[in-house]
Amino acid sequence: MANALGARGTARPATAHPQPATVGTPLVLSGATVVLPTGPVKDGQVIVDGPRITGTAPENAQVIDVTGHYVAPGFVDIHNHGGGGASFTSGTPEEVLKGIRTHHLHGTTTLVASTVTGDMDFLTRRAGLLSELAEQGDIAGIHFEGPFISPCRKGAHSEELLRDPAPAEVRKLIDAARGRATMVTLATELPGGIDSVRLLAEHGVIAAIGHTDATYEQTVEAIEAGATVATHLFNAMPPLGHREPGPIAALLEDERVTVELINDGTHLHPAALELAFRHAGANRVAFITDAMDAAGFGDGRYMLGPLEVEVADGVARLVDGGSIAGSTLTLDRAFKRAVTIDRLPLEHAVAALSANPARLLGRYDRIGSLEPGKDADLVILDSDFDLKGVMRRGEWVVEPQLG
């Protein structure tokens, strides 16, 4: 559970199919290409001692030879509605844990649970349930996507349940979350939107601009008021125009804004992703899943809040109207697509999947990179960038498969 490069352990090397280490036994993952913020380092090593990465290998460390593989930080997902057949909006605590586990199995070691639009009483009760899971460390916080969004850009949200972002209403949600509210997505052009952005900023909650019909000027005003995230940039907002640039231009140009991207090949054309990286820069992009129940589970009929969704060939759409309804993405697939199809440098993909969302959550001192002292959250990938191992807080979620 430690990450150091260049040091050499003295313990006996593991076999190609290593036995799981005894709980508490220090580990050295040796010979991999280790992806650091400065770039990949060949023939590196990551040292794990207990739940942390460390810089020096104890003499009793077990050495696992991961030559020919990549080791990268565990993925951080700040926008995720469920998985494994379970919804974070409506599932029981046991079902929510199943959804979280599904994403752990795909390399996401830190996850923010997102809700969809519902009535306020329901959402406040939901906030109480999810806050308990946050207090236990199962999730990193709660993201409320809706009900404070535009009916013009509602996507897969029930229009009957939408409402203006009155500060008093927004305050109800963040109070119900008992300090575990991480982010609220708002259409900041609606009545009360700007005041609610200020309220969120004052309480240390991320104000995200999304599901919005805002103009360029209105978006600039919201950023000046304290909004710092673009909820799934390009999706559920006006397209970029040469006379009316809309929110996209404002969100891309401002260095204070992190832009979410859903890199599943359905939500974005590769040219749109390239545009975002080119103009926002690699340090301002966060890959998200926007996953719903079907992620890691399969095609079929599902409910997203009160709306019925049909998932076919891995694409989720509302039964009524056909709007895209979240995704079935997992972050290991987003990573592979980023480096094989989008041709992003490894360090840029890792920044978008780990470091940038970790910074946004205020947790970069603990997660988001492979540095001594941080949590031992990591993934092992083979030469084709397929996931072969997942460690979370020093324990294997997916034991290394190195054959």
Coordinates of C-alpha atoms in Angstrom, one line a residue:
M1 CA 0.0 0.0 0.0
A2 CA 2.7 2.3 -0.7
N3 CA 4.0 4.0 -3.8
A4 CA 7.6 4.6 -4.4
L5 CA 9.7 4.5 -7.5
G6 CA 13.2 3.1 -7.8
A7 CA 13.4 1.4 -4.4
R8 CA 13.9 -2.4 -4.4
G9 CA 12.3 -4.7 -1.8
T10 CA 14.2 -7.7 -0.5
A11 CA 11.3 -10.1 -0.1
R12 CA 10.7 -13.2 -2.2
P13 CA 9.1 -12.4 -5.6
A14 CA 5.6 -13.6 -6.1
T15 CA 4.5 -16.0 -8.8
A16 CA 2.7 -15.0 -11.9
H17 CA -0.5 -15.9 -10.1
P18 CA 0.2 -14.5 -6.7
Q19 CA -1.6 -15.7 -3.6
P20 CA -3.5 -12.9 -1.8
A21 CA -1.2 -11.2 0.7
T22 CA -2.0 -11.8 4.4
V23 CA -4.0 -8.9 5.7
G24 CA -1.5 -6.3 7.0
T25 CA 1.5 -7.8 5.0
P26 CA 3.3 -5.0 3.2
L27 CA 3.4 -5.3 -0.5
V28 CA 5.6 -4.2 -3.3
L29 CA 4.1 -4.1 -6.8
S30 CA 7.3 -4.2 -8.9
G31 CA 8.2 -3.8 -12.5
A32 CA 5.1 -1.9 -13.7
T33 CA 4.7 1.2 -15.7
V34 CA 3.5 3.5 -12.9
V35 CA 1.4 6.5 -13.9
L36 CA 2.4 9.6 -11.9
P37 CA 1.1 13.1 -12.3
T38 CA 4.3 13.9 -14.3
G39 CA 3.9 11.0 -16.6
P40 CA 4.4 7.2 -16.8
V41 CA 7.6 5.8 -15.2
K42 CA 8.7 2.4 -16.5
D43 CA 10.0 -0.4 -14.3
G44 CA 8.6 1.4 -11.3
Q45 CA 7.1 0.2 -8.1
V46 CA 4.3 0.9 -5.7
I47 CA 4.8 0.1 -2.0
V48 CA 1.8 -0.5 0.2
D49 CA 1.9 -0.8 4.0
G50 CA -1.4 -1.1 5.7
P51 CA -4.0 1.2 4.1
R52 CA -1.4 3.7 2.8
I53 CA 1.2 4.1 0.2
T54 CA 4.7 4.4 1.6
G55 CA 8.1 5.3 0.2
T56 CA 10.2 2.5 1.7
A57 CA 9.7 -1.2 1.5
P58 CA 9.8 -3.1 4.8
E59 CA 12.1 -6.2 4.7
N60 CA 9.1 -8.5 5.2
A61 CA 7.2 -7.1 2.2
Q62 CA 5.7 -9.5 -0.3
V63 CA 6.8 -8.6 -3.8
I64 CA 4.4 -9.0 -6.7
D65 CA 5.9 -8.9 -10.2
V66 CA 3.6 -6.8 -12.4
T67 CA 6.0 -6.3 -15.3
G68 CA 4.1 -5.6 -18.5
H69 CA 1.3 -3.9 -16.6
Y70 CA 0.3 -0.4 -15.7
V71 CA -0.4 0.8 -12.1
A72 CA -2.6 3.9 -11.8
P73 CA -4.5 5.7 -9.0
G74 CA -7.9 4.4 -8.2
F75 CA -10.6 6.2 -10.1
V76 CA -12.8 9.0 -8.6
D77 CA -16.4 9.4 -9.8
I78 CA -18.2 12.6 -8.8
H79 CA -21.4 11.9 -10.7
N80 CA -22.9 8.4 -10.4
H81 CA -26.6 7.3 -10.0
G82 CA -26.1 3.6 -9.5
G83 CA -25.0 0.3 -10.9
G84 CA -25.3 -3.5 -10.5
G85 CA -29.1 -3.2 -10.9
A86 CA -29.3 -0.7 -7.9
S87 CA -30.3 2.9 -7.8
F88 CA -28.7 5.5 -5.5
T89 CA -32.0 7.5 -5.7
S90 CA -34.4 4.7 -4.7
G91 CA -32.5 1.6 -3.5
T92 CA -32.4 0.3 0.0
P93 CA -29.1 0.7 1.8
E94 CA -28.2 -2.8 0.9
E95 CA -29.0 -2.2 -2.8
V96 CA -26.9 1.1 -2.7
L97 CA -24.0 -0.8 -1.3
K98 CA -24.4 -3.4 -4.1
G99 CA -24.2 -0.5 -6.6
I100 CA -21.1 0.9 -5.0
R101 CA -19.5 -2.5 -5.0
T102 CA -20.2 -2.8 -8.7
H103 CA -18.2 0.3 -9.4
H104 CA -15.4 -0.8 -7.0
L105 CA -15.0 -3.9 -9.2
H106 CA -14.5 -1.6 -12.2
G107 CA -11.8 0.5 -10.5
T108 CA -13.7 3.3 -8.9
T109 CA -12.4 3.5 -5.4
T110 CA -14.0 6.9 -4.5
L111 CA -17.6 7.6 -5.5
V112 CA -20.1 10.4 -5.0
A113 CA -23.7 9.2 -5.0
S114 CA -26.0 11.2 -7.3
T115 CA -29.8 11.5 -7.0
V116 CA -32.3 12.4 -9.7
T117 CA -35.2 14.8 -9.5
G118 CA -37.9 13.9 -6.9
D119 CA -40.2 15.8 -4.6
M120 CA -38.6 17.7 -1.8
D121 CA -39.8 15.4 1.0
F122 CA -38.5 12.4 -0.8
L123 CA -35.1 14.0 -1.5
T124 CA -34.6 15.1 2.1
R125 CA -35.3 11.6 3.3
R126 CA -32.9 10.3 0.7
A127 CA -30.3 12.7 1.8
G128 CA -30.5 11.3 5.3
L129 CA -30.0 7.7 4.2
L130 CA -27.1 8.6 1.9
S131 CA -25.5 10.7 4.5
E132 CA -25.2 7.6 6.8
L133 CA -23.3 5.8 4.0
A134 CA -21.0 8.8 3.7
E135 CA -20.4 8.8 7.4
Q136 CA -19.4 5.1 7.1
G137 CA -17.0 6.0 4.3
D138 CA -18.9 4.0 1.7
I139 CA -19.4 7.1 -0.5
A140 CA -17.6 10.4 -0.6
G141 CA -20.7 12.5 -0.5
I142 CA -24.0 13.3 -2.1
H143 CA -24.7 15.1 -5.5
F144 CA -28.2 16.4 -6.0
E145 CA -28.9 16.5 -9.8
G146 CA -32.3 18.2 -9.8
P147 CA -34.9 19.3 -9.0
F148 CA -33.5 22.8 -9.6
I149 CA -33.1 22.4 -13.4
S150 CA -34.6 23.9 -16.6
P151 CA -37.7 22.2 -18.1
C152 CA -36.1 23.2 -21.5
R153 CA -33.1 20.9 -20.8
K154 CA -34.6 18.4 -18.4
G155 CA -33.2 15.3 -20.1
A156 CA -34.2 12.2 -18.1
H157 CA -35.9 14.1 -15.2
S158 CA -39.6 14.4 -14.5
E159 CA -40.8 17.8 -15.6
E160 CA -43.7 17.7 -13.1
L161 CA -41.2 17.6 -10.2
L162 CA -38.9 20.4 -11.3
R163 CA -38.8 23.6 -9.3
D164 CA -36.9 26.9 -9.2
P165 CA -33.7 27.0 -7.1
A166 CA -35.0 29.1 -4.3
P167 CA -32.3 29.4 -1.7
A168 CA -34.6 28.2 1.1
E169 CA -35.3 25.0 -0.9
V170 CA -31.7 24.4 -1.7
R171 CA -30.9 24.9 2.0
K172 CA -33.3 22.2 2.9
L173 CA -31.4 19.6 0.9
I174 CA -27.9 20.5 2.2
D175 CA -29.2 20.6 5.8
A176 CA -30.8 17.1 5.3
A177 CA -27.4 15.8 4.1
R178 CA -25.9 16.6 7.5
G179 CA -22.7 18.0 6.1
R180 CA -22.3 15.3 3.4
A181 CA -23.7 17.3 0.5
T182 CA -20.9 17.5 -2.1
M183 CA -22.5 19.1 -5.1
V184 CA -25.8 20.5 -6.4
T185 CA -26.6 20.9 -10.1
L186 CA -28.7 24.0 -10.9
A187 CA -30.0 25.8 -13.9
T188 CA -28.6 29.1 -12.5
E189 CA -30.6 31.3 -14.9
L190 CA -33.8 30.3 -13.1
P191 CA -35.2 32.5 -10.3
G192 CA -33.1 32.2 -7.2
G193 CA -30.3 30.5 -9.1
I194 CA -27.5 33.1 -8.5
D195 CA -28.4 33.5 -4.8
S196 CA -28.4 29.7 -4.4
V197 CA -24.9 29.5 -6.0
R198 CA -23.7 31.9 -3.4
L199 CA -25.4 29.9 -0.6
L200 CA -23.8 26.7 -1.8
A201 CA -20.4 28.4 -2.0
E202 CA -20.8 29.7 1.6
H203 CA -21.5 26.2 2.8
G204 CA -18.6 24.6 1.0
V205 CA -20.9 22.7 -1.5
I206 CA -20.0 22.7 -5.2
A207 CA -22.4 24.6 -7.3
A208 CA -22.6 22.9 -10.7
I209 CA -24.1 24.5 -13.8
G210 CA -26.2 21.9 -15.7
H211 CA -29.5 21.0 -17.3
T212 CA -29.5 24.7 -18.2
D213 CA -30.8 27.0 -20.9
A214 CA -28.5 29.8 -19.8
T215 CA -26.9 32.4 -22.1
Y216 CA -23.2 33.0 -22.2
E217 CA -23.7 36.1 -20.0
Q218 CA -25.9 34.3 -17.5
T219 CA -23.3 31.6 -17.2
V220 CA -20.5 34.1 -16.6
E221 CA -22.6 35.6 -13.8
A222 CA -23.1 32.2 -12.2
I223 CA -19.3 31.5 -12.3
E224 CA -18.6 34.9 -10.8
A225 CA -21.1 34.0 -8.0
G226 CA -19.1 30.8 -7.2
A227 CA -20.2 28.0 -9.6
T228 CA -17.2 25.8 -10.3
V229 CA -18.4 22.7 -12.2
A230 CA -20.1 22.1 -15.6
T231 CA -22.4 19.1 -15.2
H232 CA -21.7 16.7 -18.2
L233 CA -20.5 19.5 -20.5
F234 CA -22.3 19.7 -23.9
N235 CA -25.2 17.5 -22.7
A236 CA -28.5 19.1 -21.5
M237 CA -27.4 22.6 -22.5
P238 CA -27.6 24.8 -25.6
P239 CA -25.1 24.0 -28.3
L240 CA -22.2 26.2 -29.0
G241 CA -23.2 29.0 -31.4
H242 CA -21.2 31.7 -33.2
R243 CA -23.6 34.5 -32.3
E244 CA -25.0 33.0 -29.1
P245 CA -22.1 31.0 -27.6
G246 CA -24.2 29.9 -24.7
P247 CA -22.9 28.2 -21.6
I248 CA -20.4 25.9 -23.3
A249 CA -18.0 28.8 -24.2
A250 CA -18.2 30.4 -20.8
L251 CA -17.6 27.1 -19.0
L252 CA -14.6 26.1 -21.2
E253 CA -12.9 29.5 -21.0
D254 CA -12.9 30.1 -17.2
E255 CA -10.0 28.5 -15.3
R256 CA -12.1 28.2 -12.2
V257 CA -14.4 25.6 -13.8
T258 CA -14.0 21.9 -13.9
V259 CA -15.9 20.3 -16.8
E260 CA -17.5 16.9 -16.5
L261 CA -17.3 14.6 -19.6
I262 CA -19.1 11.3 -20.2
N263 CA -16.6 9.4 -22.3
D264 CA -18.7 6.5 -23.4
G265 CA -18.8 7.1 -27.2
T266 CA -22.6 7.9 -27.0
H267 CA -22.8 11.2 -25.1
L268 CA -19.9 12.8 -26.9
H269 CA -18.3 12.8 -30.4
P270 CA -14.5 12.4 -30.0
A271 CA -14.1 15.9 -31.5
A272 CA -16.1 17.4 -28.7
L273 CA -13.9 15.6 -26.2
E274 CA -10.8 16.9 -27.9
L275 CA -12.3 20.4 -28.0
A276 CA -12.9 20.3 -24.2
F277 CA -9.3 19.1 -23.5
R278 CA -7.8 21.7 -25.9
H279 CA -9.7 24.6 -24.4
A280 CA -10.1 23.7 -20.7
G281 CA -6.8 21.8 -20.5
A282 CA -6.1 18.4 -18.9
N283 CA -6.2 19.9 -15.4
R284 CA -9.9 21.0 -15.7
V285 CA -11.5 17.8 -17.0
A286 CA -13.2 15.2 -14.9
F287 CA -14.5 12.0 -16.5
I288 CA -17.7 10.8 -14.9
T289 CA -20.0 7.9 -15.5
D290 CA -23.4 9.5 -14.9
A291 CA -24.2 5.8 -14.5
M292 CA -27.6 4.4 -13.8
D293 CA -28.7 1.0 -12.5
A294 CA -27.8 -0.9 -15.6
A295 CA -24.1 -0.1 -15.3
G296 CA -22.3 -3.4 -14.8
F297 CA -25.6 -5.3 -15.0
G298 CA -27.1 -5.5 -18.5
D299 CA -29.8 -4.5 -20.9
G300 CA -33.5 -4.4 -19.9
R301 CA -36.1 -2.1 -18.4
Y302 CA -35.2 0.1 -15.4
M303 CA -36.7 3.0 -13.5
L304 CA -34.8 6.3 -13.2
G305 CA -36.6 8.1 -10.5
P306 CA -40.3 8.0 -11.7
L307 CA -39.3 7.5 -15.3
E308 CA -39.0 4.2 -17.2
V309 CA -35.8 3.5 -19.1
E310 CA -35.0 1.0 -21.8
V311 CA -31.4 -0.1 -22.0
A312 CA -30.4 -1.7 -25.3
D313 CA -26.9 -2.5 -26.5
G314 CA -25.6 -0.7 -23.4
V315 CA -27.4 2.7 -24.2
A316 CA -30.0 3.9 -21.8
R317 CA -33.0 5.9 -23.2
L318 CA -36.3 7.0 -21.8
V319 CA -39.2 4.7 -22.9
D320 CA -41.3 7.9 -23.4
G321 CA -39.5 10.2 -25.8
G322 CA -36.2 8.4 -26.2
S323 CA -33.9 10.9 -24.4
I324 CA -30.6 9.5 -23.2
A325 CA -31.1 8.6 -19.6
G326 CA -27.7 8.5 -17.9
S327 CA -25.2 5.9 -19.0
T328 CA -24.1 2.3 -18.4
L329 CA -20.5 3.4 -18.3
T330 CA -17.9 2.3 -15.8
L331 CA -14.7 4.2 -15.4
D332 CA -12.4 1.4 -16.5
R333 CA -14.1 1.6 -19.8
A334 CA -13.8 5.4 -19.9
F335 CA -10.1 5.0 -19.2
K336 CA -9.5 2.5 -21.9
R337 CA -11.4 4.6 -24.4
A338 CA -9.4 7.7 -23.4
V339 CA -6.0 6.2 -24.2
T340 CA -6.9 3.9 -27.1
I341 CA -9.6 5.8 -29.1
D342 CA -9.1 9.4 -27.9
R343 CA -5.3 8.9 -27.8
L344 CA -4.9 10.9 -24.7
P345 CA -1.6 10.8 -22.9
L346 CA -1.7 8.4 -20.0
E347 CA -1.1 11.2 -17.5
H348 CA -4.0 13.3 -18.9
A349 CA -6.4 10.4 -18.7
V350 CA -5.4 9.6 -15.1
A351 CA -5.8 13.3 -14.2
A352 CA -9.3 13.3 -15.6
L353 CA -10.2 10.0 -13.8
S354 CA -8.4 10.6 -10.5
A355 CA -6.4 13.7 -9.7
N356 CA -8.9 16.4 -10.9
P357 CA -12.0 15.0 -9.3
A358 CA -10.0 14.3 -6.1
R359 CA -9.0 18.0 -6.0
L360 CA -12.5 19.1 -6.6
L361 CA -13.6 17.1 -3.6
G362 CA -10.9 18.6 -1.5
R363 CA -9.3 15.1 -1.0
Y364 CA -6.2 15.3 -3.1
D365 CA -4.1 15.1 0.1
R366 CA -5.5 11.5 0.5
I367 CA -6.4 10.2 -3.0
G368 CA -5.9 10.9 -6.7
S369 CA -2.3 10.0 -7.2
L370 CA 0.3 7.3 -6.2
E371 CA 2.3 9.2 -3.6
P372 CA 3.6 8.2 -0.2
G373 CA 1.2 8.9 2.6
K374 CA -1.9 8.7 0.4
D375 CA -4.5 6.0 0.6
A376 CA -3.5 2.8 -1.2
D377 CA -6.2 3.1 -3.9
L378 CA -4.9 1.8 -7.2
V379 CA -5.7 -0.1 -10.3
I380 CA -3.6 -2.6 -12.3
L381 CA -4.2 -2.7 -16.1
D382 CA -2.6 -4.9 -18.7
S383 CA -0.9 -3.8 -21.9
D384 CA -4.3 -3.5 -23.6
F385 CA -5.6 -1.3 -20.7
D386 CA -8.0 -3.9 -19.4
L387 CA -8.5 -4.0 -15.7
K388 CA -6.6 -6.7 -13.9
G389 CA -6.6 -5.6 -10.3
V390 CA -8.2 -3.1 -7.9
M391 CA -7.0 -2.1 -4.4
R392 CA -9.0 0.2 -2.1
R393 CA -7.5 1.4 1.1
G394 CA -4.9 -1.3 1.0
E395 CA -7.2 -4.2 0.5
W396 CA -7.8 -6.1 -2.8
V397 CA -11.2 -5.5 -4.3
V398 CA -10.1 -7.4 -7.4
E399 CA -7.1 -9.6 -6.7
P400 CA -4.4 -9.3 -9.4
Q401 CA -4.9 -11.4 -12.5
L402 CA -1.5 -11.4 -14.1
G403 CA -1.4 -14.6 -16.2

